[in-house]
mmCIF file with all atom_site columns, C-alpha atoms in Angstrom:
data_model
loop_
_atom_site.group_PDB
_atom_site.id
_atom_site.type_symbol
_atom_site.label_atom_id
_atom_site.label_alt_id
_atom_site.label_comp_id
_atom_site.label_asym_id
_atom_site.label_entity_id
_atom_site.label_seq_id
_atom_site.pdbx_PDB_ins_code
_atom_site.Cartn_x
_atom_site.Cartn_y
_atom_site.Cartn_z
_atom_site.occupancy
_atom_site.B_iso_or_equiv
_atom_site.pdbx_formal_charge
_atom_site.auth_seq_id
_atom_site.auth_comp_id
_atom_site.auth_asym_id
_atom_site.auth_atom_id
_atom_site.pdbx_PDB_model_num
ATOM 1   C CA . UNK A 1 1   ? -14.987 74.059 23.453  1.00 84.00 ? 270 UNK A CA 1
ATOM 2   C CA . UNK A 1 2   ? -14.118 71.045 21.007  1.00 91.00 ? 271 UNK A CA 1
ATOM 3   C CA . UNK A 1 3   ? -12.479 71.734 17.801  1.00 95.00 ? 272 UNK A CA 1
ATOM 4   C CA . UNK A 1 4   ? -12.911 68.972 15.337  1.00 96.00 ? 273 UNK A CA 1
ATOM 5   C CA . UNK A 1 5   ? -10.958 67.811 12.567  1.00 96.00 ? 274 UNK A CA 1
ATOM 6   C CA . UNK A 1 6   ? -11.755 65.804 9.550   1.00 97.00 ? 275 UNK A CA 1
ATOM 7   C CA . UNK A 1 7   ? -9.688  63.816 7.186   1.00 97.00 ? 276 UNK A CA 1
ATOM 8   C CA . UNK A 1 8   ? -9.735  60.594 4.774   1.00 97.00 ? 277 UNK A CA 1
ATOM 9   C CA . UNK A 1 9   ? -12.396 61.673 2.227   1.00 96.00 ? 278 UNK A CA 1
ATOM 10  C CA . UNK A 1 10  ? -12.322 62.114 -1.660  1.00 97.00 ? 279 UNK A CA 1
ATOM 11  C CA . UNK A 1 11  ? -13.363 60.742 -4.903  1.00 98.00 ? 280 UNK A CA 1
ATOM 12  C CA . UNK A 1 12  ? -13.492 56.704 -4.721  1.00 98.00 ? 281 UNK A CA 1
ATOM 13  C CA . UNK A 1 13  ? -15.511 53.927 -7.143  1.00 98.00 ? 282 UNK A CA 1
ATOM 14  C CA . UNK A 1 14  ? -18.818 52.202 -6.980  1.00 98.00 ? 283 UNK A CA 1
ATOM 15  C CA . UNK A 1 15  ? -18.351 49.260 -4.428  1.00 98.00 ? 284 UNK A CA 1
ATOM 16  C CA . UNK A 1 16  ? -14.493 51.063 -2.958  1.00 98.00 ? 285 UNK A CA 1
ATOM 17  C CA . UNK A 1 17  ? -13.741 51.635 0.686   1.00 98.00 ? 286 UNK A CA 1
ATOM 18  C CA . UNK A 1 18  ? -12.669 54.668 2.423   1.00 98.00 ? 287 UNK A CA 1
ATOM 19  C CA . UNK A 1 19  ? -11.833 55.646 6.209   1.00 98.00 ? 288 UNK A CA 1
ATOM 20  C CA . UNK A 1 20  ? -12.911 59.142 7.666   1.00 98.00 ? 289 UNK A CA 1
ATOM 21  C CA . UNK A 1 21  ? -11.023 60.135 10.929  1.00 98.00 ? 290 UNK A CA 1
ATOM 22  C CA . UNK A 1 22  ? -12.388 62.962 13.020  1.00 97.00 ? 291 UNK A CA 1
ATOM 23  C CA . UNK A 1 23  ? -9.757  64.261 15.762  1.00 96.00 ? 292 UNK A CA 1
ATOM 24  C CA . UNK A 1 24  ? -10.748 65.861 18.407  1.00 94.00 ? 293 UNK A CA 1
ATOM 25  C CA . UNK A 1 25  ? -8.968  68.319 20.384  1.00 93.00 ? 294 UNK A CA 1
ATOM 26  C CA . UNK A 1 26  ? -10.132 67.719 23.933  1.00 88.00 ? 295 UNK A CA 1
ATOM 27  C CA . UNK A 1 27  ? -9.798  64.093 25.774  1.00 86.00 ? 296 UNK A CA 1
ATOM 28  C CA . UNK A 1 28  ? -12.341 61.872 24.267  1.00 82.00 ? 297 UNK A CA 1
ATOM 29  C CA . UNK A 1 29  ? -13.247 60.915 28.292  1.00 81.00 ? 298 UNK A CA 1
ATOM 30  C CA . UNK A 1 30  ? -15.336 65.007 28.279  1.00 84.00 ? 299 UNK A CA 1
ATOM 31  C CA . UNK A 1 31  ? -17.020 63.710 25.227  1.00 87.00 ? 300 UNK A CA 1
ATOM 32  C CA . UNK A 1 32  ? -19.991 61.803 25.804  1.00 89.00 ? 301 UNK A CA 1
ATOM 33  C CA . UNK A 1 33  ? -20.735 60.672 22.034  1.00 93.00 ? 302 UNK A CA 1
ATOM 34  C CA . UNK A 1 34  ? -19.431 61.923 18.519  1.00 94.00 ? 303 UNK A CA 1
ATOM 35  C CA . UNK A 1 35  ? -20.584 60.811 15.242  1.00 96.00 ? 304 UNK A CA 1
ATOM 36  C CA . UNK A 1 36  ? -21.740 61.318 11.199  1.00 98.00 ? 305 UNK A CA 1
ATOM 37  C CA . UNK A 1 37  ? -23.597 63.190 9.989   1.00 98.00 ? 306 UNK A CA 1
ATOM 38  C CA . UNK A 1 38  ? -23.968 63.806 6.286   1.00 98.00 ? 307 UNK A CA 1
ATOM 39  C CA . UNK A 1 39  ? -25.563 66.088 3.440   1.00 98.00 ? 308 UNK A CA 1
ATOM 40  C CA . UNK A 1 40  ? -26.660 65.592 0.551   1.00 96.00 ? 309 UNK A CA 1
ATOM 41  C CA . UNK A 1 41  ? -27.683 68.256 -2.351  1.00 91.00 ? 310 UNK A CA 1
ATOM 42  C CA . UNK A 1 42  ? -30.852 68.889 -1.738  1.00 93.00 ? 311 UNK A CA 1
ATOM 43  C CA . UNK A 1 43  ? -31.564 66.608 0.902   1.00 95.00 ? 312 UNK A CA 1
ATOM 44  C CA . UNK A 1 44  ? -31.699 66.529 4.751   1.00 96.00 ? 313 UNK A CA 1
ATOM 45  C CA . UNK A 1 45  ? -28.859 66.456 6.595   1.00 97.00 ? 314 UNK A CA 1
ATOM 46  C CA . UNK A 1 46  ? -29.074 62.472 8.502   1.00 97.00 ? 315 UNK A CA 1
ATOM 47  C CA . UNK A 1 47  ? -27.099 60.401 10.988  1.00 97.00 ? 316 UNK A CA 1
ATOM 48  C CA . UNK A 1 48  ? -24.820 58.475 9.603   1.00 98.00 ? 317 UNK A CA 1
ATOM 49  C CA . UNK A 1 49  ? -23.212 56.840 12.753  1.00 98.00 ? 318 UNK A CA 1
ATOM 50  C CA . UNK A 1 50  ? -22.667 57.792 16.720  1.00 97.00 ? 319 UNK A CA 1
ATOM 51  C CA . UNK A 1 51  ? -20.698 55.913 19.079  1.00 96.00 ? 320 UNK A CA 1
ATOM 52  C CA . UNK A 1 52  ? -21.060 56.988 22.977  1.00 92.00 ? 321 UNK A CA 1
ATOM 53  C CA . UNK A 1 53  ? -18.644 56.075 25.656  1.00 88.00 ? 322 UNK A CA 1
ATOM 54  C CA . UNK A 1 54  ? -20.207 52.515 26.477  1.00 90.00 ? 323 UNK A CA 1
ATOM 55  C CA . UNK A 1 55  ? -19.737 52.033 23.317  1.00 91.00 ? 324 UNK A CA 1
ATOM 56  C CA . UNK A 1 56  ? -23.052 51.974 21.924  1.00 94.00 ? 325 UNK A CA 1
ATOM 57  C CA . UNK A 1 57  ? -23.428 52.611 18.496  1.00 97.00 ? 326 UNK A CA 1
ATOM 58  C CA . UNK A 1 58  ? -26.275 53.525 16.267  1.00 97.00 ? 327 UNK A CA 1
ATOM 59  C CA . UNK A 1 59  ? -26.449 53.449 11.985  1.00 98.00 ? 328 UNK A CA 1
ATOM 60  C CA . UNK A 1 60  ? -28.630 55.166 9.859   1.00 98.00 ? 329 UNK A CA 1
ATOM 61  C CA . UNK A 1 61  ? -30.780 51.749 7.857   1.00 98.00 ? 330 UNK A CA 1
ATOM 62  C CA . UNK A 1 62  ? -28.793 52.583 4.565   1.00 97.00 ? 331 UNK A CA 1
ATOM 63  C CA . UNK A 1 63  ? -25.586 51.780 6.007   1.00 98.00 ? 332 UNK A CA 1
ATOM 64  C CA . UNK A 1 64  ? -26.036 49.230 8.448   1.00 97.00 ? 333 UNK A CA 1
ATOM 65  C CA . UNK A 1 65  ? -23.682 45.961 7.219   1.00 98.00 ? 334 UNK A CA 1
ATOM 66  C CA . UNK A 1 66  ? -21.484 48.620 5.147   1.00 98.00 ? 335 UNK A CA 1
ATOM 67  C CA . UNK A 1 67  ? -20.216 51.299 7.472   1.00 98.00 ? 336 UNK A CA 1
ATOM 68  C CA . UNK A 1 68  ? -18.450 50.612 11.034  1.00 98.00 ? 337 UNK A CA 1
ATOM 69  C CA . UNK A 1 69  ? -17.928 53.680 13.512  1.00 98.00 ? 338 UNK A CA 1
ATOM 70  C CA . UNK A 1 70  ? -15.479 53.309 15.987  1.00 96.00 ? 339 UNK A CA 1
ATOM 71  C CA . UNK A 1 71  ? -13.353 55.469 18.526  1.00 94.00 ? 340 UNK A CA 1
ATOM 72  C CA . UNK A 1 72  ? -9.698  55.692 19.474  1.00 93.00 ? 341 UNK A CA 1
ATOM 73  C CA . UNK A 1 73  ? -9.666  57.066 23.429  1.00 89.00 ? 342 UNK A CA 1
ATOM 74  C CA . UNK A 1 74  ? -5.737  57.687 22.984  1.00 91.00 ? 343 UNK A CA 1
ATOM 75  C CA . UNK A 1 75  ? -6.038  59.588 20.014  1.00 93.00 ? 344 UNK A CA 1
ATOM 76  C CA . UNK A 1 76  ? -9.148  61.246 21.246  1.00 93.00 ? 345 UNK A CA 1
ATOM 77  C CA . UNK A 1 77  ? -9.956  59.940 17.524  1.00 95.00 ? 346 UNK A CA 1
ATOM 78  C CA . UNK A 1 78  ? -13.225 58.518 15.850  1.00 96.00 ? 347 UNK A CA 1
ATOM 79  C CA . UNK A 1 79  ? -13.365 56.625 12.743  1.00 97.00 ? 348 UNK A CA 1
ATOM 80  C CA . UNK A 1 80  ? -16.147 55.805 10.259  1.00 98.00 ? 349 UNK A CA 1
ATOM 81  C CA . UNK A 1 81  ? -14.855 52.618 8.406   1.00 98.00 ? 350 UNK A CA 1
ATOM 82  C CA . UNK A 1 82  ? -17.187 52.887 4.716   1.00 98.00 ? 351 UNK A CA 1
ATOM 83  C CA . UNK A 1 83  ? -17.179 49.726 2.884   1.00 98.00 ? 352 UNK A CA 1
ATOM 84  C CA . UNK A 1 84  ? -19.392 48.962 -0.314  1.00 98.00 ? 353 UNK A CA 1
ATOM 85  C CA . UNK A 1 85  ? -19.532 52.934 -1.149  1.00 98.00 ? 354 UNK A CA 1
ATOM 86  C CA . UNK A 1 86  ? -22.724 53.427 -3.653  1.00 98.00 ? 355 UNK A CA 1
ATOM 87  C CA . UNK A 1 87  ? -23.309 56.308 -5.481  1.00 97.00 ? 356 UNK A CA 1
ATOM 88  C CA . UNK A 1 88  ? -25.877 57.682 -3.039  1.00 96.00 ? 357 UNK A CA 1
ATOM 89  C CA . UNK A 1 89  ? -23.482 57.835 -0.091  1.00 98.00 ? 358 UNK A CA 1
ATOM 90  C CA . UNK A 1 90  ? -22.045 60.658 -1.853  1.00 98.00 ? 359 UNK A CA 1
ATOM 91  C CA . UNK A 1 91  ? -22.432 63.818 0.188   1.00 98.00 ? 360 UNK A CA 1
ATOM 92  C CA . UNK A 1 92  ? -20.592 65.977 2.747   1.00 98.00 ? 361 UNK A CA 1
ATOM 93  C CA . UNK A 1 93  ? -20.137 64.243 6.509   1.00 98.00 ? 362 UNK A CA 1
ATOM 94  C CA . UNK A 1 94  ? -19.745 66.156 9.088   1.00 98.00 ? 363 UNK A CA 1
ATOM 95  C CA . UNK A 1 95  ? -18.062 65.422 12.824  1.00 98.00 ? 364 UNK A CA 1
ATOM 96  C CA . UNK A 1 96  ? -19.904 65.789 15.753  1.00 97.00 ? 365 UNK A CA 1
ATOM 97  C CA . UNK A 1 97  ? -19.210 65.655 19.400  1.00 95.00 ? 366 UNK A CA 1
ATOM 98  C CA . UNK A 1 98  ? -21.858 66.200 21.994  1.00 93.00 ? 367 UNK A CA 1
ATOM 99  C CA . UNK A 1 99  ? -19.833 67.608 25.396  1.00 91.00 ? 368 UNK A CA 1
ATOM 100 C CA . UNK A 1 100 ? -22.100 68.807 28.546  1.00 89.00 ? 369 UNK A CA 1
ATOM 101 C CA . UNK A 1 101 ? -25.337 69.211 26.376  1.00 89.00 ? 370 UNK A CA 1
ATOM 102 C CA . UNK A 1 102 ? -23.468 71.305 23.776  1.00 93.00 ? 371 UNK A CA 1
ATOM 103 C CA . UNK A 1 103 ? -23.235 69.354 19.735  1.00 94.00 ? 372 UNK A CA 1
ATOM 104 C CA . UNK A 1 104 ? -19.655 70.732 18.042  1.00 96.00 ? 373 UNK A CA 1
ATOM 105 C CA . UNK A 1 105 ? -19.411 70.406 14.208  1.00 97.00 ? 374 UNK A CA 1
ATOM 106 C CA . UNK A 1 106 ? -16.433 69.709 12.177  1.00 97.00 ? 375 UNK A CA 1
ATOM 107 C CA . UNK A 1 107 ? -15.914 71.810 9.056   1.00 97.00 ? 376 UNK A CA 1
ATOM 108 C CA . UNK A 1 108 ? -17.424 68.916 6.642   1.00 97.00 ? 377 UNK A CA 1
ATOM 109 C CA . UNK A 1 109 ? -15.671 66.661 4.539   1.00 98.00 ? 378 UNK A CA 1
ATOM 110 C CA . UNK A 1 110 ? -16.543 65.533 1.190   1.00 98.00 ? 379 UNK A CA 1
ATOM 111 C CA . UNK A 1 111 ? -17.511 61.767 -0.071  1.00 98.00 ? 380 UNK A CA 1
ATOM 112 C CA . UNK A 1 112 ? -17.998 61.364 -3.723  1.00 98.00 ? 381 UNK A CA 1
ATOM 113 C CA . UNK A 1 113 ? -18.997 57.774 -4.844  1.00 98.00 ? 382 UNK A CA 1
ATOM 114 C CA . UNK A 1 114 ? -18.769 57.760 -8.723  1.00 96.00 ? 383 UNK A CA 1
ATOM 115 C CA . UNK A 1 115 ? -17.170 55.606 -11.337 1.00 92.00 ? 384 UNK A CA 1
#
């Protein structure tokens, strides 16, 4: 199994940045992709960002320009860079890692964008 653990979130301004780092405890080369997902209150839960080991990546519309996801094989490490944070970004995100057909969630971290 992969345990997942979040960190870098909290309480930042319109228009601030913030970095979200999801460690993983297995070697990132058993993981074929890991990514964002996030929740709103009462909303659906959406993809954020995934990253797969070519590389590929894939945003969610509302964040494409703003939000960068990248991935740290050394580290066994992803990061979601979030630049231009708007008030509607604010929700929970949430880790995932797809290994051998089987998604693994983080615990959920939370993003509040509000001056």
């Amino acid at each position: 199994q992969v345990q997942l653990v979040e960190s870098g979130g909290g309480l930042v301004q319109p228009g601030g940045s913030l970095r979200l780092s999801c460690a993983a405890s297995v070697r990132m080369f058993s993981i074929y992709a890991m990514g964002w997902y996030r929740q709103a209150p009462g909303k659906q839960r959406e993809l954020v960002a995934d990253i797969n080991t070519t590389y590929k990546t894939i945003y969610a519309d509302s964040v494409k320009g703003r939000f960068t996801i990248s991935r740290d094989n050394a580290k066994n490490t992803v990061y979601l860079q979030m630049n231009g944070l708007k008030p509607e970004d604010t929700a929970v995100y949430y880790c995932v890692a797809t290994q051998s057909g089987y998604q693994y969630w983080g615990q959920g971290i939370q993003v509040t964008v509000s001056s």
